PDB file of C-alpha atoms in Angstrom:
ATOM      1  CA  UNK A 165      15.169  57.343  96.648  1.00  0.00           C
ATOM      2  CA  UNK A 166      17.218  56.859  99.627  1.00  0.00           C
ATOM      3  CA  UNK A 167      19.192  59.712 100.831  1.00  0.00           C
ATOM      4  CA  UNK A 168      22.172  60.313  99.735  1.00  0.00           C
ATOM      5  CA  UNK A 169      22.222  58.738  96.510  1.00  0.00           C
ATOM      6  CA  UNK A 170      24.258  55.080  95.617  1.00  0.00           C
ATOM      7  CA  UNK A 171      26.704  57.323  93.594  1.00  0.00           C
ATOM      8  CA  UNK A 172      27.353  61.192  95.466  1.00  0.00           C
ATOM      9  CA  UNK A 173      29.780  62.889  93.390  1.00  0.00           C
ATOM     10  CA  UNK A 174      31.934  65.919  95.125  1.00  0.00           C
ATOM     11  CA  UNK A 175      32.255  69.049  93.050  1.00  0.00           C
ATOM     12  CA  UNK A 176      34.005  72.440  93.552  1.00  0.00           C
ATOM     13  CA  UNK A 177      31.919  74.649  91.270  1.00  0.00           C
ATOM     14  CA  UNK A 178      28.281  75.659  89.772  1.00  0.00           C
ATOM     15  CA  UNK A 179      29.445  74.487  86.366  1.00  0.00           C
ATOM     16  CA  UNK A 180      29.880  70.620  87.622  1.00  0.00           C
ATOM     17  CA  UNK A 181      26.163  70.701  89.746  1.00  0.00           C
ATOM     18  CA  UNK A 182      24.406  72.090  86.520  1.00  0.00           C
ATOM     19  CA  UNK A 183      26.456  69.069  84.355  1.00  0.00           C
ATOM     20  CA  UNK A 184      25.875  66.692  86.578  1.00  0.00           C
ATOM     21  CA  UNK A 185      22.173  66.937  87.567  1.00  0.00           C
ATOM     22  CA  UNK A 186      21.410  66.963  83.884  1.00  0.00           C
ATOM     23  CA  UNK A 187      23.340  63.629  83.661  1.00  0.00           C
ATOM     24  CA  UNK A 188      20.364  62.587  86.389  1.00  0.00           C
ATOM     25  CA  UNK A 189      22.833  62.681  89.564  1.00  0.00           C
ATOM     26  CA  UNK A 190      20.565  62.609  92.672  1.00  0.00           C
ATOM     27  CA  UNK A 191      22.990  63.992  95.469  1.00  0.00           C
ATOM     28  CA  UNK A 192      25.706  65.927  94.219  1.00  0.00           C
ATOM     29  CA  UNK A 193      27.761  67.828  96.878  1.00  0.00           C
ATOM     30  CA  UNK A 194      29.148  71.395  96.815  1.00  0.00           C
ATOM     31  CA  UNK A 195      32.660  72.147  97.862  1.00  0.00           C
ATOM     32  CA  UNK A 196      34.099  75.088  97.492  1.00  0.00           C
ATOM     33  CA  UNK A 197      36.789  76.482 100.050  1.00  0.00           C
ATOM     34  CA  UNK A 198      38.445  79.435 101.450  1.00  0.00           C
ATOM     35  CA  UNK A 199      34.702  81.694 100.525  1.00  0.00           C
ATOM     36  CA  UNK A 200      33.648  84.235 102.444  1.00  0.00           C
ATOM     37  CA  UNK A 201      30.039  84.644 103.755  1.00  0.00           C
ATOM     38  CA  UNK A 202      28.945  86.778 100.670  1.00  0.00           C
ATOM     39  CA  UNK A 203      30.742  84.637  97.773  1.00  0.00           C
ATOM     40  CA  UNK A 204      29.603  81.253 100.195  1.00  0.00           C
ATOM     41  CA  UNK A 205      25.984  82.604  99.362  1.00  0.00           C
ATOM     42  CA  UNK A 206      26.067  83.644  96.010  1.00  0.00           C
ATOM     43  CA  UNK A 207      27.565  79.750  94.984  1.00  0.00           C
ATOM     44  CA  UNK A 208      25.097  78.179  97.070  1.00  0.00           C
ATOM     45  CA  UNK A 209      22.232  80.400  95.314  1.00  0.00           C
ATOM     46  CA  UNK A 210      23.495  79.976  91.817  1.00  0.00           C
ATOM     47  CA  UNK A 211      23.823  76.000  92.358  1.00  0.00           C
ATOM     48  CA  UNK A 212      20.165  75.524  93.845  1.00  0.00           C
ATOM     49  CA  UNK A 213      18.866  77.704  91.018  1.00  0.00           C
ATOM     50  CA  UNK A 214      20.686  75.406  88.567  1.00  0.00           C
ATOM     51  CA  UNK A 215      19.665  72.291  89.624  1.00  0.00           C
ATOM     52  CA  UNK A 216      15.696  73.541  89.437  1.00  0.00           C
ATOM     53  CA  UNK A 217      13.421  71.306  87.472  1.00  0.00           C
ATOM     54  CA  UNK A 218      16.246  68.392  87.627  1.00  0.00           C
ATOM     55  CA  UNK A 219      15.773  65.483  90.122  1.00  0.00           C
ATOM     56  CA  UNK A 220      19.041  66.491  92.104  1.00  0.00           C
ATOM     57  CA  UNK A 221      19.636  67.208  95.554  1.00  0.00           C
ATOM     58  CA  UNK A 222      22.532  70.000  96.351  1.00  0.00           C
ATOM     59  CA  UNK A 223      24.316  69.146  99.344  1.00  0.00           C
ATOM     60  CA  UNK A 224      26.150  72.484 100.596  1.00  0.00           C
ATOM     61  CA  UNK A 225      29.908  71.406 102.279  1.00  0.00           C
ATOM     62  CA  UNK A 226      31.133  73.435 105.125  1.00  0.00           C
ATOM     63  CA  UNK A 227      29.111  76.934 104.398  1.00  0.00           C
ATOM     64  CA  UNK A 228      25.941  76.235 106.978  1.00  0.00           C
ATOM     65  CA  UNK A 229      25.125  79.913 107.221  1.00  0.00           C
ATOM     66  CA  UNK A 230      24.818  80.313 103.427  1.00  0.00           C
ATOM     67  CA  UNK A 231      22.910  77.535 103.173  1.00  0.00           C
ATOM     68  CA  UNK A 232      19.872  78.309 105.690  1.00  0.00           C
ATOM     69  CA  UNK A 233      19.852  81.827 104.278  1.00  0.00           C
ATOM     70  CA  UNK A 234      19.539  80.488 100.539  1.00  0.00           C
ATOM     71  CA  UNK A 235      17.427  77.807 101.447  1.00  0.00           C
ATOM     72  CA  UNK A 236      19.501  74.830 101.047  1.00  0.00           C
ATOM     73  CA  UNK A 237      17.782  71.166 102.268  1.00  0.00           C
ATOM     74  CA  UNK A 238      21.162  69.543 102.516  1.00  0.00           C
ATOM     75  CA  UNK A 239      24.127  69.831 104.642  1.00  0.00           C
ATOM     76  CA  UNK A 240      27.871  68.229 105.116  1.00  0.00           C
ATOM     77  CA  UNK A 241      30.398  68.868 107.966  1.00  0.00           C
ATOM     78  CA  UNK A 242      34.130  68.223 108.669  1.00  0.00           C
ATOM     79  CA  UNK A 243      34.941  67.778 112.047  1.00  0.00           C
ATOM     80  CA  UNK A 244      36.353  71.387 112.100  1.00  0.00           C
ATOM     81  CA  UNK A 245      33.358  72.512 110.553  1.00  0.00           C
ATOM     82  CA  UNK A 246      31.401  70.564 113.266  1.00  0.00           C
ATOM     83  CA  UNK A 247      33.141  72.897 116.337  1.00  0.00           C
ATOM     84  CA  UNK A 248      31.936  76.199 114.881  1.00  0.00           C
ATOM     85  CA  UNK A 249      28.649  75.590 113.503  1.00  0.00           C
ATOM     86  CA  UNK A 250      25.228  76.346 114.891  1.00  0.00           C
ATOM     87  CA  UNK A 251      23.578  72.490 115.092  1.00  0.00           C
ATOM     88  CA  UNK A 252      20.253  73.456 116.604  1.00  0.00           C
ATOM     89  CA  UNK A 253      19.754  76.621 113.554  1.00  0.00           C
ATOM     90  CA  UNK A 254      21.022  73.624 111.017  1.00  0.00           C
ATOM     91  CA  UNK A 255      18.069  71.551 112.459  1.00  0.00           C
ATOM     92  CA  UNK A 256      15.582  74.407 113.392  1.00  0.00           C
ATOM     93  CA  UNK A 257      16.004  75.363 109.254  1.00  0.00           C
ATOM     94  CA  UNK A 258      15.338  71.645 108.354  1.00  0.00           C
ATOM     95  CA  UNK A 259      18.413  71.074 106.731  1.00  0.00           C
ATOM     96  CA  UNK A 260      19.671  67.122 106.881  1.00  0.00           C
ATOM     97  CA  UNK A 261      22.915  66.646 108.194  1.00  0.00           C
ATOM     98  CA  UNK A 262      26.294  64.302 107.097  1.00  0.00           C
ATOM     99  CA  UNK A 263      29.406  64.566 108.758  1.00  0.00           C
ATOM    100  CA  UNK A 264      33.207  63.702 108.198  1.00  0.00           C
ATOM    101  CA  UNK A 265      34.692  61.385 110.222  1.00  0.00           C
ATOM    102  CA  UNK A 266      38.330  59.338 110.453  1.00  0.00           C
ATOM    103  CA  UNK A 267      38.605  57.834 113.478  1.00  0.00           C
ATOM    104  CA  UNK A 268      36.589  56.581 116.743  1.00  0.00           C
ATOM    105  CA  UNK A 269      37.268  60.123 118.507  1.00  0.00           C
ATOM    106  CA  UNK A 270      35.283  61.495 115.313  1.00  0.00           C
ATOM    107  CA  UNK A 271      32.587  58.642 115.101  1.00  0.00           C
ATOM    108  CA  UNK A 272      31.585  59.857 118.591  1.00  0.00           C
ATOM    109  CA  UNK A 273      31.961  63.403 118.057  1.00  0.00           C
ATOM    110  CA  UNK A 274      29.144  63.120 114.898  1.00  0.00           C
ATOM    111  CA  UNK A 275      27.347  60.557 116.656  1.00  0.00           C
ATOM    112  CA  UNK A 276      26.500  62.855 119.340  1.00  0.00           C
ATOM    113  CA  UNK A 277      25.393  65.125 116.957  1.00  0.00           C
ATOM    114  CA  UNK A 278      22.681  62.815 115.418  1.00  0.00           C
ATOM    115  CA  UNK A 279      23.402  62.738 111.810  1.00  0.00           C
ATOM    116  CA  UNK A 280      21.723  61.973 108.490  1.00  0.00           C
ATOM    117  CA  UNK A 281      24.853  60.111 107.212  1.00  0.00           C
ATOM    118  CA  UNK A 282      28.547  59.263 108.462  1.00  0.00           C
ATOM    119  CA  UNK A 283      30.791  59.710 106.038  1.00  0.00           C
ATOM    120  CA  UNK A 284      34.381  57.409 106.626  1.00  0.00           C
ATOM    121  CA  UNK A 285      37.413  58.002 104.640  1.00  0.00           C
ATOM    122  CA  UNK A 286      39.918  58.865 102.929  1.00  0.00           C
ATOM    123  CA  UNK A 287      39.460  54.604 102.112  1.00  0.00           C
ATOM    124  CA  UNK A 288      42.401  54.723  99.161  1.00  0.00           C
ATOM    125  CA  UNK A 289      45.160  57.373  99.153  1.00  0.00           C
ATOM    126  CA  UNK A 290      44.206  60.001  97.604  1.00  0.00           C
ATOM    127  CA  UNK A 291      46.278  62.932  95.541  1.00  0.00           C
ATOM    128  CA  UNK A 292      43.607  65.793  96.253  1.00  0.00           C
ATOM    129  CA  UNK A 293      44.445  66.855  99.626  1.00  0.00           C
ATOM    130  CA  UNK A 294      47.323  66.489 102.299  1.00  0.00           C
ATOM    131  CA  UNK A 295      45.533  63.933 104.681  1.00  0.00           C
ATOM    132  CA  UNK A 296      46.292  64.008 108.588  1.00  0.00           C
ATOM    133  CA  UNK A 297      44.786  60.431 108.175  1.00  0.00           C
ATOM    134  CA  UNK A 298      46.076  57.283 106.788  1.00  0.00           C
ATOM    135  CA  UNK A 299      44.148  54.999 104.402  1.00  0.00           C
ATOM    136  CA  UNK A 300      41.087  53.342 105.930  1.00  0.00           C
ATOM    137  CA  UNK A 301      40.787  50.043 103.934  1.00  0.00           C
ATOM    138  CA  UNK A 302      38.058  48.628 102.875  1.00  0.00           C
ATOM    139  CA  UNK A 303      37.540  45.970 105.900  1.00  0.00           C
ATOM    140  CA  UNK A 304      36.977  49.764 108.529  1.00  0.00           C
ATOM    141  CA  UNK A 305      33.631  50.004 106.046  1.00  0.00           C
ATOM    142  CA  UNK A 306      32.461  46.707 107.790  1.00  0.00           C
ATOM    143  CA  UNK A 307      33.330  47.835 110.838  1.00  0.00           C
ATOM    144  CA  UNK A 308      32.086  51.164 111.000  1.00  0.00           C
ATOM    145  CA  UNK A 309      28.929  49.935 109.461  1.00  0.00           C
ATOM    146  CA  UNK A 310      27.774  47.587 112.319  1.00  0.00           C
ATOM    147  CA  UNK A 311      28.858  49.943 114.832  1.00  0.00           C
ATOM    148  CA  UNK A 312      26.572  53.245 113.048  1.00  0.00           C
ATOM    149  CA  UNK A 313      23.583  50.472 112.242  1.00  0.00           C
ATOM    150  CA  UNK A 314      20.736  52.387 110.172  1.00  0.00           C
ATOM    151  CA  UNK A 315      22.678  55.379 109.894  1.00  0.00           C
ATOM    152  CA  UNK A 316      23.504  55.649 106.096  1.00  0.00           C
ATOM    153  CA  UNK A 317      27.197  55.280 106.049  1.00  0.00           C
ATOM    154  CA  UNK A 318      29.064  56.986 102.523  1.00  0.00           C
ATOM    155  CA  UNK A 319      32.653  55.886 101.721  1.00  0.00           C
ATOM    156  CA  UNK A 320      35.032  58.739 100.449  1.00  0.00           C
ATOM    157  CA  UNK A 321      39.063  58.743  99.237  1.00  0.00           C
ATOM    158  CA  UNK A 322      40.559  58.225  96.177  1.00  0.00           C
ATOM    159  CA  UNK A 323      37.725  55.433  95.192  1.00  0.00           C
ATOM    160  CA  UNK A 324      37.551  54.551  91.614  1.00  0.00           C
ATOM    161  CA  UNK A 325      34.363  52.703  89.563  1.00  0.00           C
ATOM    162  CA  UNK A 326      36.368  49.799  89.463  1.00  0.00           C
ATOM    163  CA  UNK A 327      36.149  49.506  93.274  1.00  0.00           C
ATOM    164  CA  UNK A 328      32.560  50.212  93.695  1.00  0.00           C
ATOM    165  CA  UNK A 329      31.043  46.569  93.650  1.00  0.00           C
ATOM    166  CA  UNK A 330      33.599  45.675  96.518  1.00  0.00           C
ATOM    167  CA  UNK A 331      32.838  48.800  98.485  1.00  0.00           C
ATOM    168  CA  UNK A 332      29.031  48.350  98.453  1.00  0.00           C
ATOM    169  CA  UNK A 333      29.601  44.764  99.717  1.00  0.00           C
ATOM    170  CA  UNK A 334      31.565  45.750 102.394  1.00  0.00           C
ATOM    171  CA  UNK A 335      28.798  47.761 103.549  1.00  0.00           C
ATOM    172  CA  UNK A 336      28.852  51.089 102.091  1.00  0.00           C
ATOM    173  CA  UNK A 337      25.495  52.797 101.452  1.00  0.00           C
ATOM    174  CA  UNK A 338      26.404  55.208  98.957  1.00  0.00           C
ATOM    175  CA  UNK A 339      29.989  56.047  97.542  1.00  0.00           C
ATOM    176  CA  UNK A 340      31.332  59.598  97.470  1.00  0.00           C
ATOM    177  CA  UNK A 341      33.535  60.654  94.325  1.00  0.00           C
ATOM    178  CA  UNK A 342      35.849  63.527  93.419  1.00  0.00           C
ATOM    179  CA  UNK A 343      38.526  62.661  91.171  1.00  0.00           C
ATOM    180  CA  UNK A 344      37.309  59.891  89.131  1.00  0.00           C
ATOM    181  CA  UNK A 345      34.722  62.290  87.615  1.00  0.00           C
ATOM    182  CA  UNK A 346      36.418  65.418  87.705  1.00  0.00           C
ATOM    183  CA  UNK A 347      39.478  64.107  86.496  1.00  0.00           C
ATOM    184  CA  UNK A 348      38.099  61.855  84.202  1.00  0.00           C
ATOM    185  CA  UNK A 349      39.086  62.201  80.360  1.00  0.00           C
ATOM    186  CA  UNK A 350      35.405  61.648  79.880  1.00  0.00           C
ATOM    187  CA  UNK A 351      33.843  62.619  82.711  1.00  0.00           C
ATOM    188  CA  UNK A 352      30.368  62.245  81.256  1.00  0.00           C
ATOM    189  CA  UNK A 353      30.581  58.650  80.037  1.00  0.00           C
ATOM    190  CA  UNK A 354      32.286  57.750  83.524  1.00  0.00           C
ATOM    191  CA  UNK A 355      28.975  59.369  85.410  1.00  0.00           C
ATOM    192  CA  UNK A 356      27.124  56.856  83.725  1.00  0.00           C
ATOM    193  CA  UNK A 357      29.193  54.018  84.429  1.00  0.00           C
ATOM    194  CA  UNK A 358      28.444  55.048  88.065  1.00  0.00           C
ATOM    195  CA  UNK A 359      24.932  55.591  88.025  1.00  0.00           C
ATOM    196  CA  UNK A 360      24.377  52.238  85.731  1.00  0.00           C
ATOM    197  CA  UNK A 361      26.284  50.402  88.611  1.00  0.00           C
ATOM    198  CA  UNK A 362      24.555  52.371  91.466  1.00  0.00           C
ATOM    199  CA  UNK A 363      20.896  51.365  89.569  1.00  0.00           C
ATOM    200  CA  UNK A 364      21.775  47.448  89.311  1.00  0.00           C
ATOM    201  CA  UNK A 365      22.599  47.286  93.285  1.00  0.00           C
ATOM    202  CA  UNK A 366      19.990  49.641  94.801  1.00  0.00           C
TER     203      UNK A 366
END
């Protein structure tokens, strides 16, 4: 399986990894904010021990330190995150490596620190956070694309099912999603739709 996944859902607790890698999600990301180190390690822990014996791969958001120490394979980065974290213990542990980015200023900043994955966004508004960014569009994917070449590029911000097709064609490698699972009135049935869609283009 290429990594990450098609379909890379965004979750905030232990609760949503266990659901979702039982629904067969390959890459589901952990973000949880405002932790300290202690409660950073204890999610991390309690999400790679539930996702033993499924096919899923945790990715840990932000908590780098937690995630060597509990043995985490997977890592994502904002751009603050980038300034303060430790890149040659991230590599030294083997963990792989995706990073935020919203503008050229940030392309360069992750480029130069030789990621697994760029991820480009917000794409759509989106209600979850206050963004310092505007809407990307679907037409930066394109663009951002030829300029990252085999770098797997993952399209985040307010993206919805119905947009998928589109955002794969515009180059996308693999789609990240918050709200249209979380907030889903059947989140379940919805995962399915994306992993159905995510099987018929890989």
């Amino acid at each position: 399986m290429p990594y990450p996944d098609r379909f890379y859902p965004v979750v905030d607790s232990v609760a949503w990894v266990g659901r979702l890698a039982l629904l067969g999600v390959g890459t589901i990301q952990l973000r949880a904010k405002d932790l300290n180190e202690s409660e950073a390690l204890q999610i991390v822990t309690d999400a790679l021990e539930v996702i033993k014996g499924t096919d899923a791969k945790l990715v840990v958001n932000d908590y780098w330190r937690a995630a060597i120490v509990a043995g985490a394979q997977h890592l994502h980065l904002g751009q603050e995150d980038l300034v303060d974290a430790d890149l040659d213990e991230i590599r030294k542990a083997g963990l792989t490596l995706g990073i935020s980015t919203h503008d050229d200023e940030e392309l360069a900043t992750a480029l130069a620190a030789k990621p697994d994955y760029i991820a480009l966004g917000p794409i759509f508004p989106t209600t979850l956070k206050s963004m310092r960014f505007a809407p990307q569009g679907i037409p930066k994917i394109t663009e951002w694309k030829k300029r990252i070449g085999d770098i797997p590029l993952v399209a985040i911000g307010g993206i919805k099912f119905e947009q998928a097709a589109e955002i794969y064609a515009a180059g996308a490698d693999s789609i990240a999603v918050v709200s249209d699972v979380t907030q889903n009135a059947d989140p379940d049935a919805r995962v399915r739709q994306w992993l159905g869609q995510s099987a018929e283009v890989a």
